[in-house]
Structures are given as C-alpha cells and as structure tokens.
mmCIF file of C-alpha atoms in Angstrom:
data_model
loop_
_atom_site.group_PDB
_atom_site.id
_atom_site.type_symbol
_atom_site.label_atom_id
_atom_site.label_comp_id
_atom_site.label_asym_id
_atom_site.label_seq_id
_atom_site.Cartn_x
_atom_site.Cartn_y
_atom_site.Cartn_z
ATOM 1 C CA UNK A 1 0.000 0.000 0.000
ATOM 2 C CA UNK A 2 1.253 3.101 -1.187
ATOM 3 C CA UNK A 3 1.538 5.899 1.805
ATOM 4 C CA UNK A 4 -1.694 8.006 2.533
ATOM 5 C CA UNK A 5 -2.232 11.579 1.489
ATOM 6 C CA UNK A 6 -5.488 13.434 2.307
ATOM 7 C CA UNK A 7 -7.822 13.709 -0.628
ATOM 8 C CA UNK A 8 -10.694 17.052 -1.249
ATOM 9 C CA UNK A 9 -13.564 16.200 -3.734
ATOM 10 C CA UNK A 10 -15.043 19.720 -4.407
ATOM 11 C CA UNK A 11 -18.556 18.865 -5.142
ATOM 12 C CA UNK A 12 -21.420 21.723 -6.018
ATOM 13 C CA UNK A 13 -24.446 22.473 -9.007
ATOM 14 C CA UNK A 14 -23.236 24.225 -12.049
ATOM 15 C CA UNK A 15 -21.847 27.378 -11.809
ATOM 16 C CA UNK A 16 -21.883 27.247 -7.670
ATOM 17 C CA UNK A 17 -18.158 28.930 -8.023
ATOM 18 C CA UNK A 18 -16.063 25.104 -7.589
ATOM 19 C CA UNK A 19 -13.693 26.059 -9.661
ATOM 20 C CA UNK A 20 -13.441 29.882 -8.012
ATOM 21 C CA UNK A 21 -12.629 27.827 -4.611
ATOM 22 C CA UNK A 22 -10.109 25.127 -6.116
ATOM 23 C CA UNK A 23 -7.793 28.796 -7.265
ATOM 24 C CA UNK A 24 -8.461 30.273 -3.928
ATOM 25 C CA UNK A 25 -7.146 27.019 -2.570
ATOM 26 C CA UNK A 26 -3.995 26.587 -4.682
ATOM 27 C CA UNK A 27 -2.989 30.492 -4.394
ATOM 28 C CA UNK A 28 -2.808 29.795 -0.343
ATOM 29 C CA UNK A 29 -1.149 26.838 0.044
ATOM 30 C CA UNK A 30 1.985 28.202 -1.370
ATOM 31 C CA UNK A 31 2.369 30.002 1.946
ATOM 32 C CA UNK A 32 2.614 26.394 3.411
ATOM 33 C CA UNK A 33 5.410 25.129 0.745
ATOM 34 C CA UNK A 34 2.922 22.213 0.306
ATOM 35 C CA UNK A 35 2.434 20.881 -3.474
ATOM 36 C CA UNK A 36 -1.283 19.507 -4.704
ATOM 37 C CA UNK A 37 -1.985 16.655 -7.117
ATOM 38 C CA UNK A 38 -5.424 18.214 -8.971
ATOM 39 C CA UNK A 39 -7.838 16.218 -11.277
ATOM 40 C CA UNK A 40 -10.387 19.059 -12.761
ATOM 41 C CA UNK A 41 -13.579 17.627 -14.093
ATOM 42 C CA UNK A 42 -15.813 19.326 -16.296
ATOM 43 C CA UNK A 43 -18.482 18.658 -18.795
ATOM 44 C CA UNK A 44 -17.041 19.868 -21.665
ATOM 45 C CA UNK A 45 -13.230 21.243 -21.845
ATOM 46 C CA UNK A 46 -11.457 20.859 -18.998
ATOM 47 C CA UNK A 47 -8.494 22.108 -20.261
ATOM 48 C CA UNK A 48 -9.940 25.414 -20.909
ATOM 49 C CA UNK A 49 -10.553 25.558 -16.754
ATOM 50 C CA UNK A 50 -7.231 23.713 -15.883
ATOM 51 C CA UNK A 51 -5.500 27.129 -18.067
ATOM 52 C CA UNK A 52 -6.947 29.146 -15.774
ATOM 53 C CA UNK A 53 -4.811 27.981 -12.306
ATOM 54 C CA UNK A 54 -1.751 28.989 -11.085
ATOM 55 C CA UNK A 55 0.488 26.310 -11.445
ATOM 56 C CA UNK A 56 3.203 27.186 -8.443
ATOM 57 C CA UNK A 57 2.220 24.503 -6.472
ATOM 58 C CA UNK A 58 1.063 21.693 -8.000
ATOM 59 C CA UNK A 59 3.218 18.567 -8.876
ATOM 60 C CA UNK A 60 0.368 17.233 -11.626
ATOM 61 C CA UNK A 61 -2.903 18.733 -13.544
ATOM 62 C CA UNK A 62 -4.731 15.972 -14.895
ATOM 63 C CA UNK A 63 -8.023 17.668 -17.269
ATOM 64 C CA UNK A 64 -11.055 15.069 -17.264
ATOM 65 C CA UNK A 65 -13.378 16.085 -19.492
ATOM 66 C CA UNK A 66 -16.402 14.041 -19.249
ATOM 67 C CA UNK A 67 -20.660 13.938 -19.639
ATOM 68 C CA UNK A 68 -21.038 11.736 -16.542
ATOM 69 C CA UNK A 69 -17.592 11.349 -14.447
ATOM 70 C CA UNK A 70 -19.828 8.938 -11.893
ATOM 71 C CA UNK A 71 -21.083 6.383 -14.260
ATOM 72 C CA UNK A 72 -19.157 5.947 -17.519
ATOM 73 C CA UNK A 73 -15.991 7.598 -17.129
ATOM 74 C CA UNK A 74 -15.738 6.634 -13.246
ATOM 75 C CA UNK A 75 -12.606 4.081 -14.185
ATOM 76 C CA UNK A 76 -11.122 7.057 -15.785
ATOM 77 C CA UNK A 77 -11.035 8.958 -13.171
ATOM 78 C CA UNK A 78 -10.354 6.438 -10.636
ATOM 79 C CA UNK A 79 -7.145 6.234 -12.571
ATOM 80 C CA UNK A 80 -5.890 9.581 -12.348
ATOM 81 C CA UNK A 81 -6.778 9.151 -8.786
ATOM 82 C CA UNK A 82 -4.659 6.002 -8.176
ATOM 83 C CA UNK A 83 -1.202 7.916 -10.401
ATOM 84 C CA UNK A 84 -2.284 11.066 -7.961
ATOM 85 C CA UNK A 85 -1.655 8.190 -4.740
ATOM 86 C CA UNK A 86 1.364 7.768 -6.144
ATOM 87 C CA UNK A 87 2.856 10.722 -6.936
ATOM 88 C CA UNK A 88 4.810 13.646 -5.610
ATOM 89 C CA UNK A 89 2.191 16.078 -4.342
ATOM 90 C CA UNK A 90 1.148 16.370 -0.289
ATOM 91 C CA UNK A 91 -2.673 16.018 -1.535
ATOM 92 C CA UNK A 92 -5.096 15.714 -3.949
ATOM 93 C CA UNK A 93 -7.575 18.078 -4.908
ATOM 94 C CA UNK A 94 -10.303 16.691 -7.353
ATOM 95 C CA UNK A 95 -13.222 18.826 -9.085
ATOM 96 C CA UNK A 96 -16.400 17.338 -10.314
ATOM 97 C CA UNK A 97 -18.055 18.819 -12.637
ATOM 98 C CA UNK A 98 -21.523 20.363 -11.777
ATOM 99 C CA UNK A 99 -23.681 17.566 -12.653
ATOM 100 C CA UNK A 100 -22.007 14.789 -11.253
ATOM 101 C CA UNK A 101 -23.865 12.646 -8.232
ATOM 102 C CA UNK A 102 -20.919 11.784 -5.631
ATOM 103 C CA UNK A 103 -22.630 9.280 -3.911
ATOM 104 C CA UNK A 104 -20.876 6.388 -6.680
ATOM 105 C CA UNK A 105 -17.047 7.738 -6.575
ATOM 106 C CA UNK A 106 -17.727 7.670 -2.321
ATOM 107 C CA UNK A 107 -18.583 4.478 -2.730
ATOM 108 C CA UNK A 108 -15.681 3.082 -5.095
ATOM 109 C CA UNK A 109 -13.497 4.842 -2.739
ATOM 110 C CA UNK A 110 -14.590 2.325 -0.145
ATOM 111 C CA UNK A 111 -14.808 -0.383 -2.286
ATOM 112 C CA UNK A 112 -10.863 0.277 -3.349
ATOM 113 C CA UNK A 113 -9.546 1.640 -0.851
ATOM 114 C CA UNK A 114 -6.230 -0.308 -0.418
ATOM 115 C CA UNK A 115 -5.403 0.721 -3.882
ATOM 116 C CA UNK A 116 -6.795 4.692 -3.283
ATOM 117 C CA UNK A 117 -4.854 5.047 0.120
ATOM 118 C CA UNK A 118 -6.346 8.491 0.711
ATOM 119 C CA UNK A 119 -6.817 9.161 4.199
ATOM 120 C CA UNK A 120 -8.205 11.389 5.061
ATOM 121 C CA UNK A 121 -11.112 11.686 2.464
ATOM 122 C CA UNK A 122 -12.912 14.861 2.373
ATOM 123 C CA UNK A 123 -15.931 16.474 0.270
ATOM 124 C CA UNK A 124 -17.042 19.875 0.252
ATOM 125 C CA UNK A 125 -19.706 20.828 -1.633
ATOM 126 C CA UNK A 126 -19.716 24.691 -2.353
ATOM 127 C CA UNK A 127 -23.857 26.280 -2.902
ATOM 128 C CA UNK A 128 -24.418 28.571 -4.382
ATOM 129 C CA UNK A 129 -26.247 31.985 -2.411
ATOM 130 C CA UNK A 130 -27.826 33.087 -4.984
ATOM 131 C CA UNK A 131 -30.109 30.019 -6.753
ATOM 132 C CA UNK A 132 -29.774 27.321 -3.713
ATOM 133 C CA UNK A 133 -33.123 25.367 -4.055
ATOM 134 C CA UNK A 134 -34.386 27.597 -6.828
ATOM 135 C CA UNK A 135 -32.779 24.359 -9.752
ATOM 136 C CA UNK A 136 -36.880 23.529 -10.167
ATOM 137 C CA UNK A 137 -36.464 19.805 -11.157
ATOM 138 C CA UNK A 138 -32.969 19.456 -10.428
ATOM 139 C CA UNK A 139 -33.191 20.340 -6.383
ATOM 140 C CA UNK A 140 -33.015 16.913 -5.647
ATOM 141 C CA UNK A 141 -29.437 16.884 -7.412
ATOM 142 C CA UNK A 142 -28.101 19.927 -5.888
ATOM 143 C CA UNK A 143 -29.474 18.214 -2.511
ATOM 144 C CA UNK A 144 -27.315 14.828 -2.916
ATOM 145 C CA UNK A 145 -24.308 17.279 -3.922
ATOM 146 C CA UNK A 146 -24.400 18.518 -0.246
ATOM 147 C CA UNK A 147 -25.960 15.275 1.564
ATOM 148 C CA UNK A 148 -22.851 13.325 0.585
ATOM 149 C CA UNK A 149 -20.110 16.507 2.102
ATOM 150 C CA UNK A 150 -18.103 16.862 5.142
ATOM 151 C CA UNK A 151 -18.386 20.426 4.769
ATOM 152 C CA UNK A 152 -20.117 23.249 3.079
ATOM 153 C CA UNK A 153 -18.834 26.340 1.374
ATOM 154 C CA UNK A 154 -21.484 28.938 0.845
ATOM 155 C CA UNK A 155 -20.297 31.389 -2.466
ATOM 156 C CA UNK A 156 -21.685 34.695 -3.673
ATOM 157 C CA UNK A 157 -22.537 35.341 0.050
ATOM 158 C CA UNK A 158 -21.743 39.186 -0.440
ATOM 159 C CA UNK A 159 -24.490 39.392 -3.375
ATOM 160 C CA UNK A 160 -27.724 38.213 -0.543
ATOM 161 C CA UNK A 161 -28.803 40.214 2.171
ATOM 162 C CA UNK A 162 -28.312 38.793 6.280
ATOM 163 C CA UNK A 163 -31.922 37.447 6.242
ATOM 164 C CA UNK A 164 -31.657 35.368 3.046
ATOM 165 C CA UNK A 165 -28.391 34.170 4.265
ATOM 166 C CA UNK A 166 -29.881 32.680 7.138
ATOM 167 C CA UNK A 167 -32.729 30.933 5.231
ATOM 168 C CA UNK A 168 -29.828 29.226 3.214
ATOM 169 C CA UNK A 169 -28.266 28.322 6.214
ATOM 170 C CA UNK A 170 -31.231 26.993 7.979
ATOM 171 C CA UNK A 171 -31.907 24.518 4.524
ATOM 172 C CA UNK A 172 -28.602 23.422 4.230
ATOM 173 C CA UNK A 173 -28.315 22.585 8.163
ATOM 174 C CA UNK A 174 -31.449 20.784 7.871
ATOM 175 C CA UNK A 175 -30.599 18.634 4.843
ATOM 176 C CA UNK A 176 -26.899 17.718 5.991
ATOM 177 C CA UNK A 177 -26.843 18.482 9.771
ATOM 178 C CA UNK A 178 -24.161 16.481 9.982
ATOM 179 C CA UNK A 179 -21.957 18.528 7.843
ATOM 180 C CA UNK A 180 -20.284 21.893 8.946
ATOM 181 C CA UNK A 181 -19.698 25.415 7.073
ATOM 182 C CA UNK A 182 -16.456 26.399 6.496
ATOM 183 C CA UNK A 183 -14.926 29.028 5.256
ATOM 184 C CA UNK A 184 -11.415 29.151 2.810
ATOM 185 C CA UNK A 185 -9.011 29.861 5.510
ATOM 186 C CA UNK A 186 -10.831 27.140 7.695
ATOM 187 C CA UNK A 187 -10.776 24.397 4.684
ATOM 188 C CA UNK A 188 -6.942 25.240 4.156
ATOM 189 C CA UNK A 189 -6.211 24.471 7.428
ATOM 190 C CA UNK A 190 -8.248 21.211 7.387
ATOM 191 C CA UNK A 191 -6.069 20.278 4.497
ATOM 192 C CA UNK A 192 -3.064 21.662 6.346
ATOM 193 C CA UNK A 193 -3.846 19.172 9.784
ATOM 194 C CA UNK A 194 -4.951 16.433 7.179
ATOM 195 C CA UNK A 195 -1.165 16.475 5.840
ATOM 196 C CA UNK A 196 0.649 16.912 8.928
ATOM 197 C CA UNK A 197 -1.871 14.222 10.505
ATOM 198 C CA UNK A 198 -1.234 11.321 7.825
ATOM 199 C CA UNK A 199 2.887 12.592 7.758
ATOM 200 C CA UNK A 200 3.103 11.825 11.892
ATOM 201 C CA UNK A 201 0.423 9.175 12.533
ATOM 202 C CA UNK A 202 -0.825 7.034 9.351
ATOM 203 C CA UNK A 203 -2.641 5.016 11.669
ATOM 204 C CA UNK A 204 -4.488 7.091 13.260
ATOM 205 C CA UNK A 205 -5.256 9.095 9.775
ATOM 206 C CA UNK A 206 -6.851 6.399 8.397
ATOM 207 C CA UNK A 207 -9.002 5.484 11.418
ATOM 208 C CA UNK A 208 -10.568 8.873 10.988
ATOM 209 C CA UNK A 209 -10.788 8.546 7.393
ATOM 210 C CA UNK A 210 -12.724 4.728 8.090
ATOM 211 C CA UNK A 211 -15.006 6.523 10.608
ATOM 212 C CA UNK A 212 -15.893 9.731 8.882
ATOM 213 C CA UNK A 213 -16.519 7.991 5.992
ATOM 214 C CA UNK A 214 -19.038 5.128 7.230
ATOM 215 C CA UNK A 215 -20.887 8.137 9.254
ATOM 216 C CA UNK A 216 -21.321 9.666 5.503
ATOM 217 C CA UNK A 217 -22.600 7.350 3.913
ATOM 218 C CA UNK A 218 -24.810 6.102 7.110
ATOM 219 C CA UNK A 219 -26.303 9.656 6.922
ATOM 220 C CA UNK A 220 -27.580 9.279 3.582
ATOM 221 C CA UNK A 221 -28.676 6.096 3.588
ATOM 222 C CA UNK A 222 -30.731 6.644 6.387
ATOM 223 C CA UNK A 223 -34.640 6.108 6.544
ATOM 224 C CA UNK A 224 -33.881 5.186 2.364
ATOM 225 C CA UNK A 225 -32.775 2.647 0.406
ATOM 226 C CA UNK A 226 -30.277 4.026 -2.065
ATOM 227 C CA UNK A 227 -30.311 1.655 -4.871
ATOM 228 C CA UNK A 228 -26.339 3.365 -6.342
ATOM 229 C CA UNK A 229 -26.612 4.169 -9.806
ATOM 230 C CA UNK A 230 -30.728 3.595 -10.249
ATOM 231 C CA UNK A 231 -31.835 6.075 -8.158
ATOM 232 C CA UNK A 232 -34.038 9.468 -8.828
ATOM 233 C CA UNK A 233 -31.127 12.151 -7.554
ATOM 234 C CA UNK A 234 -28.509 10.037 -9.747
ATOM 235 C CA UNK A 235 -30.836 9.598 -12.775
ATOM 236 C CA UNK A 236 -30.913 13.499 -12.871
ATOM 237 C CA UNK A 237 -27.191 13.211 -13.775
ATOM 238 C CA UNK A 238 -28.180 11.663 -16.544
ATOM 239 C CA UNK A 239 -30.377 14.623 -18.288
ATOM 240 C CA UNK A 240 -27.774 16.695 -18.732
ATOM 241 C CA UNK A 241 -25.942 17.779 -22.606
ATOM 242 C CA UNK A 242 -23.001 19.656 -23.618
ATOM 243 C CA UNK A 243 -22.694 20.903 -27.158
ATOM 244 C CA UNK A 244 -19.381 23.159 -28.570
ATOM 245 C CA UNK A 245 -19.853 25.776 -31.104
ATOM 246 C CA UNK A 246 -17.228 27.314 -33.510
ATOM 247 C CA UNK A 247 -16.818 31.071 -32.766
ATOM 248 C CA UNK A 248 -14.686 33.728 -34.294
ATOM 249 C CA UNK A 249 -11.227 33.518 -33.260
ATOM 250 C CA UNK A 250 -11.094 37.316 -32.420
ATOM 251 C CA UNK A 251 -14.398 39.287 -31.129
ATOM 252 C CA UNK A 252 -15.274 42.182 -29.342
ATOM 253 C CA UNK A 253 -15.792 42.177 -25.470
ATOM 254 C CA UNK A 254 -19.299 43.685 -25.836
ATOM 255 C CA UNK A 255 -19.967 41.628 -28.615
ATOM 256 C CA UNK A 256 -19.287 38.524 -26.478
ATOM 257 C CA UNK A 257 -21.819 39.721 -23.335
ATOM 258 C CA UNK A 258 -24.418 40.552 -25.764
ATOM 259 C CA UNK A 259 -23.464 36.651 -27.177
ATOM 260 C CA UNK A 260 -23.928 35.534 -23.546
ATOM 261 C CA UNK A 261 -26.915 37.739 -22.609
ATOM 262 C CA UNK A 262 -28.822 36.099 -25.611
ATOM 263 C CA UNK A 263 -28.822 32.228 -24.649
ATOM 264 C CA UNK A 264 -31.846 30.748 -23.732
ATOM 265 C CA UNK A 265 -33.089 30.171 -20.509
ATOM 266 C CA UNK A 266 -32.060 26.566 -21.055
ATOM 267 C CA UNK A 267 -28.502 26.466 -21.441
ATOM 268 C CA UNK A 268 -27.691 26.543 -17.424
ATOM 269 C CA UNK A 269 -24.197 26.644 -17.931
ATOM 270 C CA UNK A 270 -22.142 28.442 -20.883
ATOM 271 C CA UNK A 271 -18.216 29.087 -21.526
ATOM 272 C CA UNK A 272 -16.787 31.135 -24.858
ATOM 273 C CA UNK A 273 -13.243 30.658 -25.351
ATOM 274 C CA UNK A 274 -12.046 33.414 -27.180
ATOM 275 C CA UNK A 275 -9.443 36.496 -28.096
ATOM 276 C CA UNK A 276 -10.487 39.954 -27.639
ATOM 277 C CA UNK A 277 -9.929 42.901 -30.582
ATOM 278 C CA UNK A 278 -6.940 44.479 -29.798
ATOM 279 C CA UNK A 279 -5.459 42.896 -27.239
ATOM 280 C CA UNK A 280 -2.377 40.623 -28.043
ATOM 281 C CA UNK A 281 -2.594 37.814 -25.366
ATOM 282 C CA UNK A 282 -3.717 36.451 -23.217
ATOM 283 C CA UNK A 283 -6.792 34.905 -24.562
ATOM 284 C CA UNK A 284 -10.412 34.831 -22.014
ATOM 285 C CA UNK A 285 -13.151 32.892 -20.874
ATOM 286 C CA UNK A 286 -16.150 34.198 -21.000
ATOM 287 C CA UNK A 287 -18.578 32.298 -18.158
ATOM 288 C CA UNK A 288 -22.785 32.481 -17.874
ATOM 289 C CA UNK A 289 -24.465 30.824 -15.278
ATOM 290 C CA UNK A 290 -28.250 30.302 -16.036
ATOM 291 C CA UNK A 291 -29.713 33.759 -16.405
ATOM 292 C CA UNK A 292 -26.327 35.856 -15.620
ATOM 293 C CA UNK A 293 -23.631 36.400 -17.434
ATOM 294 C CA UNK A 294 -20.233 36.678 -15.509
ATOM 295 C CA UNK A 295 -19.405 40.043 -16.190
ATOM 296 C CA UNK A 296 -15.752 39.708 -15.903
ATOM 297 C CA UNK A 297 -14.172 37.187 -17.888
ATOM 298 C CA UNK A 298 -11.179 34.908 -16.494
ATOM 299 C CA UNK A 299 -7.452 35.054 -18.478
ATOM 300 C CA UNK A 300 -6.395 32.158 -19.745
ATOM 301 C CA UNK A 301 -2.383 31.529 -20.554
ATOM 302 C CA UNK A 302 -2.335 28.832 -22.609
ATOM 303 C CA UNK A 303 -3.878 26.681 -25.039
ATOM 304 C CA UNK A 304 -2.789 28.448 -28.143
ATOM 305 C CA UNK A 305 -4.170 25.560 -30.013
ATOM 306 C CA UNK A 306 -7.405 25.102 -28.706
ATOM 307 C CA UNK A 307 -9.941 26.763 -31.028
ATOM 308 C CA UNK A 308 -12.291 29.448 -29.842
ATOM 309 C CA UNK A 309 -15.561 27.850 -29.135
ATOM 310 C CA UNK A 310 -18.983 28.162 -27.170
ATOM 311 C CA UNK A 311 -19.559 25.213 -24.842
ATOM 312 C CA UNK A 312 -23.178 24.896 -23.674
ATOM 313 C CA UNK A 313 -24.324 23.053 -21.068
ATOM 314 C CA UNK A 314 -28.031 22.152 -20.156
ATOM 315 C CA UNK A 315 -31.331 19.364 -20.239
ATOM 316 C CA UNK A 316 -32.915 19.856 -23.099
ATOM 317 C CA UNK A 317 -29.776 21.641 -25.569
ATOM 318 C CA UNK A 318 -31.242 22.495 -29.271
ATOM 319 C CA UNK A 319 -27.858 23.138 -30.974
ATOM 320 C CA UNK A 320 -29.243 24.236 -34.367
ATOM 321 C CA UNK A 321 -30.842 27.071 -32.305
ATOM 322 C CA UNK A 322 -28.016 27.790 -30.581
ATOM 323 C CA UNK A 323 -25.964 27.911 -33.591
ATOM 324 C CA UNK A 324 -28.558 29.880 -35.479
ATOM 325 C CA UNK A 325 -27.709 32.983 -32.029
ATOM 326 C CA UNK A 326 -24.201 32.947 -32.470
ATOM 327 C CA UNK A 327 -24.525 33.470 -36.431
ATOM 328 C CA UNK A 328 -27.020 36.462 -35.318
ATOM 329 C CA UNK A 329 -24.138 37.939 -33.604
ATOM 330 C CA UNK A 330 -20.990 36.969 -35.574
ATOM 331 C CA UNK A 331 -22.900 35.734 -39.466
ATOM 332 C CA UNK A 332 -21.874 32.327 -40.714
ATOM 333 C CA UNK A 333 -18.626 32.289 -42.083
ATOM 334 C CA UNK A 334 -15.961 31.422 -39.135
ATOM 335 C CA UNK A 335 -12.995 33.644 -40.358
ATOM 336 C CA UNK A 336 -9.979 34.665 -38.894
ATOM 337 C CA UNK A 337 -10.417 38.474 -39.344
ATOM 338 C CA UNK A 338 -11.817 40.642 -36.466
ATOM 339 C CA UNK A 339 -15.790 40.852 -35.656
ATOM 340 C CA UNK A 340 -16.286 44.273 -33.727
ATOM 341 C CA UNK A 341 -19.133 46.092 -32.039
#
C-alpha cells in the first residue's frame, strides 16, 4: 500500500463557483510550501478551466473532461486518482463537474480503498447563495451534492442580504446536519492538519478517514434505500448535454456579453473561449451561469491551439438554435479576421 495523502472532492451544481474555490485554494497553500496533485472535471473542456490555475504549487494537472464522471468515465477517473496516490504532491484536490452525483465515486473509494490510500477523504460541496433550491427539477441533485459533504462552502454570500443568508443556512443545516460550514481559511487548514496528521500518525489518519466515511454514507442512507446508480437524484445526472460551437477567433468584449446575454433560458451553464480585438494575449473565458452572465471574464495563458468555441451546457440543448444565435451575432462564415461592435 502506497503511503496516505489526504484527498478534497469539491462537489457543487453548475456554476456554484467550484472552480473559483479550487484557485483560492492553490494560491494559499503556497504560503505552506505544500504541493497539490489536482484532477479538474468538467463537462465539456477541462483544459480550458485547468488554463486558468496557477500552477506554483502543484506537482500534476490531470483535465477530465467528461458527460457523466460517476457512471461511464468513473474508471477514468479512478485512474488519475490512483497515479495522484502515487505521486509527488502532499494532496489531492479533485473537481467534479456540476452535474455529477458523488454518492458512486464515495462508494468506489470504499470499495478500493487499499489501492486509493487516501486518508483522510474529504468532500465539500460549495452552494451557491444566490439560486440554492431555486434548480426547479434538479433540487433533488443539488441536494445529494451537499448530503454526501463533510463540509459546506457557501459562495456569492456578499451578493444576498443577512436574512436570506440565514434561510440558506437553515436549509442546508437541515438537509446535511451532519456537515459543517467552512470558510477558505478554515478548509486550508483542514487540508493543512490532514497532511501533517497522515505525515506523523498514518494510523491514526486512516481510522478517521474509516469513521468519517461510514458516518457519511450512514447519513444518507438513512430512513432510504439508495439503490447506487438507479436512483431518482442520480438519474438526474443523466439529463444533462453539452454541445461546442465554432466562434470567431477574435471578437469584441461587448460583442461577447451581448453573445452571452442572448442564450436561452435553457442552457444553465455556458463558456466562450475566445481572443479579444486588440489585445495581443492572453486569450479569455467568457462564463454564464443560467440567467447571468459573468461580467468579468477569467485570463487564460495557454492553449494556443485550442480553437475558440462556445460550450453549452443544459437538459434539453437544441444546438441548431443555438448555432442559429451565435450566427445572429458573428454571421456564418468562421474567419480569422476581427468581428467588432
């Protein structure tokens, strides 16, 4: 058996602001001269997200791109996590991507656990202020997301007002009372103990790990049956599309928020890869999350090679309409000469 490293599975709906945390995470650490193995799972492109971290202290970046990383692509990613065991970083940070149901990676975890020594294993699930149990058919999802988590990590807290802050709290505390808030500098030092905890006592790491675990799953297995990969909150999973649209290699900002502003209430999740008129480098991401577009987009260093593109995420995706918006905005030929405002 390989020697134990903790492990954080950042869980959360689309959009909740994972991927926000998992950067807030790696910027901090440095102060610690720790190094992180991270496995970033997303829908679509990962690699578009994994361009967006600071690399200083990680030892490995492994993208995962994937429609459902808890039923078909599982072994995939149970592979990355088994070369992460084994390689040079103090822990693991792994990302799933906003539709994923935990519930089946917890459970291979458990099932392989002599082969995935991670010890301990932690989930956080971040929710999101601002649409927490406002998903309509997808509640039950978002609900599993947080049922499975150690901890919670409440984002966009500064956008909702003390008394709808509290509500939120109340919900979550009464879905997963089990599971405690945290905040970043509270979840860094969790890692932080997790490390120095496996480093001096292995033994005693992985009792904790053995114990936190079983009270997880105990907790949502209580007072129902969970029948793994047939049940209703993991058949949501299942619902969800992705479709990738050409775009102009070179576009105006405003062009690209009116782009945004225009999708349909259905896409719940949208990125636009792109480079802006008149700037050189580097290139951006433009992010939506269902009715609100991000209204700063995130710079992204690398991937000179990957073309600009829409990615759309959502139930019930109608791609010809989609593509039939962006050729609205930008016409149908995909040329390499500037489209401006």
């Amino acid at each position: 058996m390989h020697s134990s490293k903790p492990l954080l599975l950042i869980t959360g709906f689309l959009g909740a602001g994972k991927t926000t945390l998992l950067r807030s995470l790696l910027t901090d650490i440095v102060e610690y001269g720790f190094k992180t193995d991270v496995i970033l799972n997303d829908f679509g492109d990962a690699e578009i997200d994994s361009a967006t971290l600071d690399c200083s202290s990680l030892t490995s970046l492994a993208p995962l791109a994937a429609g459902c990383a808890c039923c078909e692509s599982l072994e995939e990613l149970v592979v990355l996590c088994r070369t992460a065991a084994k390689g040079k970083g103090d822990f693991v940070l792994v990302e799933l991507n906003g539709t994923a149901d935990p519930l089946p990676l917890l459970e291979t975890f458990t099932l392989l656990e002599e082969r995935l020594p991670f010890f301990p294993r932690l989930q956080v699930c971040v929710i999101d202020a601002r649409h927490w149990e406002s998903r309509k058919d997808y509640n039950d999802l978002e609900q599993r997301q947080l049922e499975t988590a150690s901890f919670w990590y409440l984002s966009f807290q500064e956008e909702m007002n003390a008394d709808h802050l509290d509500k939120i709290k109340k919900s979550v505390r009464a879905i997963a009372p089990n599971s405690s808030e945290v905040n970043i500098k509270q979840l860094l030092q969790i890692i932080v103990s997790g490390i120095e905890r496996t480093r001096a006592e292995s033994q005693a790491a992985e009792h904790y790990s053995h114990s936190k675990l079983s009270q997880t799953v105990e907790q949502i297995s209580s007072g129902k049956k969970l029948k793994r990969t047939q049940d209703h909150e993991h058949q949501l999973a299942h619902r969800f599309t992705g479709c990738k649209i050409p775009l102009p290699p070179r576009v105006s900002a405003s062009r690209m928020i009116r782009l945004m502003d225009k999708l349909p209430h259905w896409v719940l999740r949208a990125k636009a890869l792109v480079s802006i008129s008149g700037q050189a480098e580097p290139r951006w991401l433009f992010e939506k999350v269902g009715t609100e577009t991000i209204p700063k987009p995130t710079p992204v260093h690398d991937l000179p090679n990957t073309p600009a593109s829409l990615m759309c995420i959502g139930p019930k995706l109608d791609p010809d309409q989609l593509r039939e918006i962006v050729e609205s905005e930008f016409g149908t030929e995909q040329t390499p000469h500037e489209f401006q405002a």
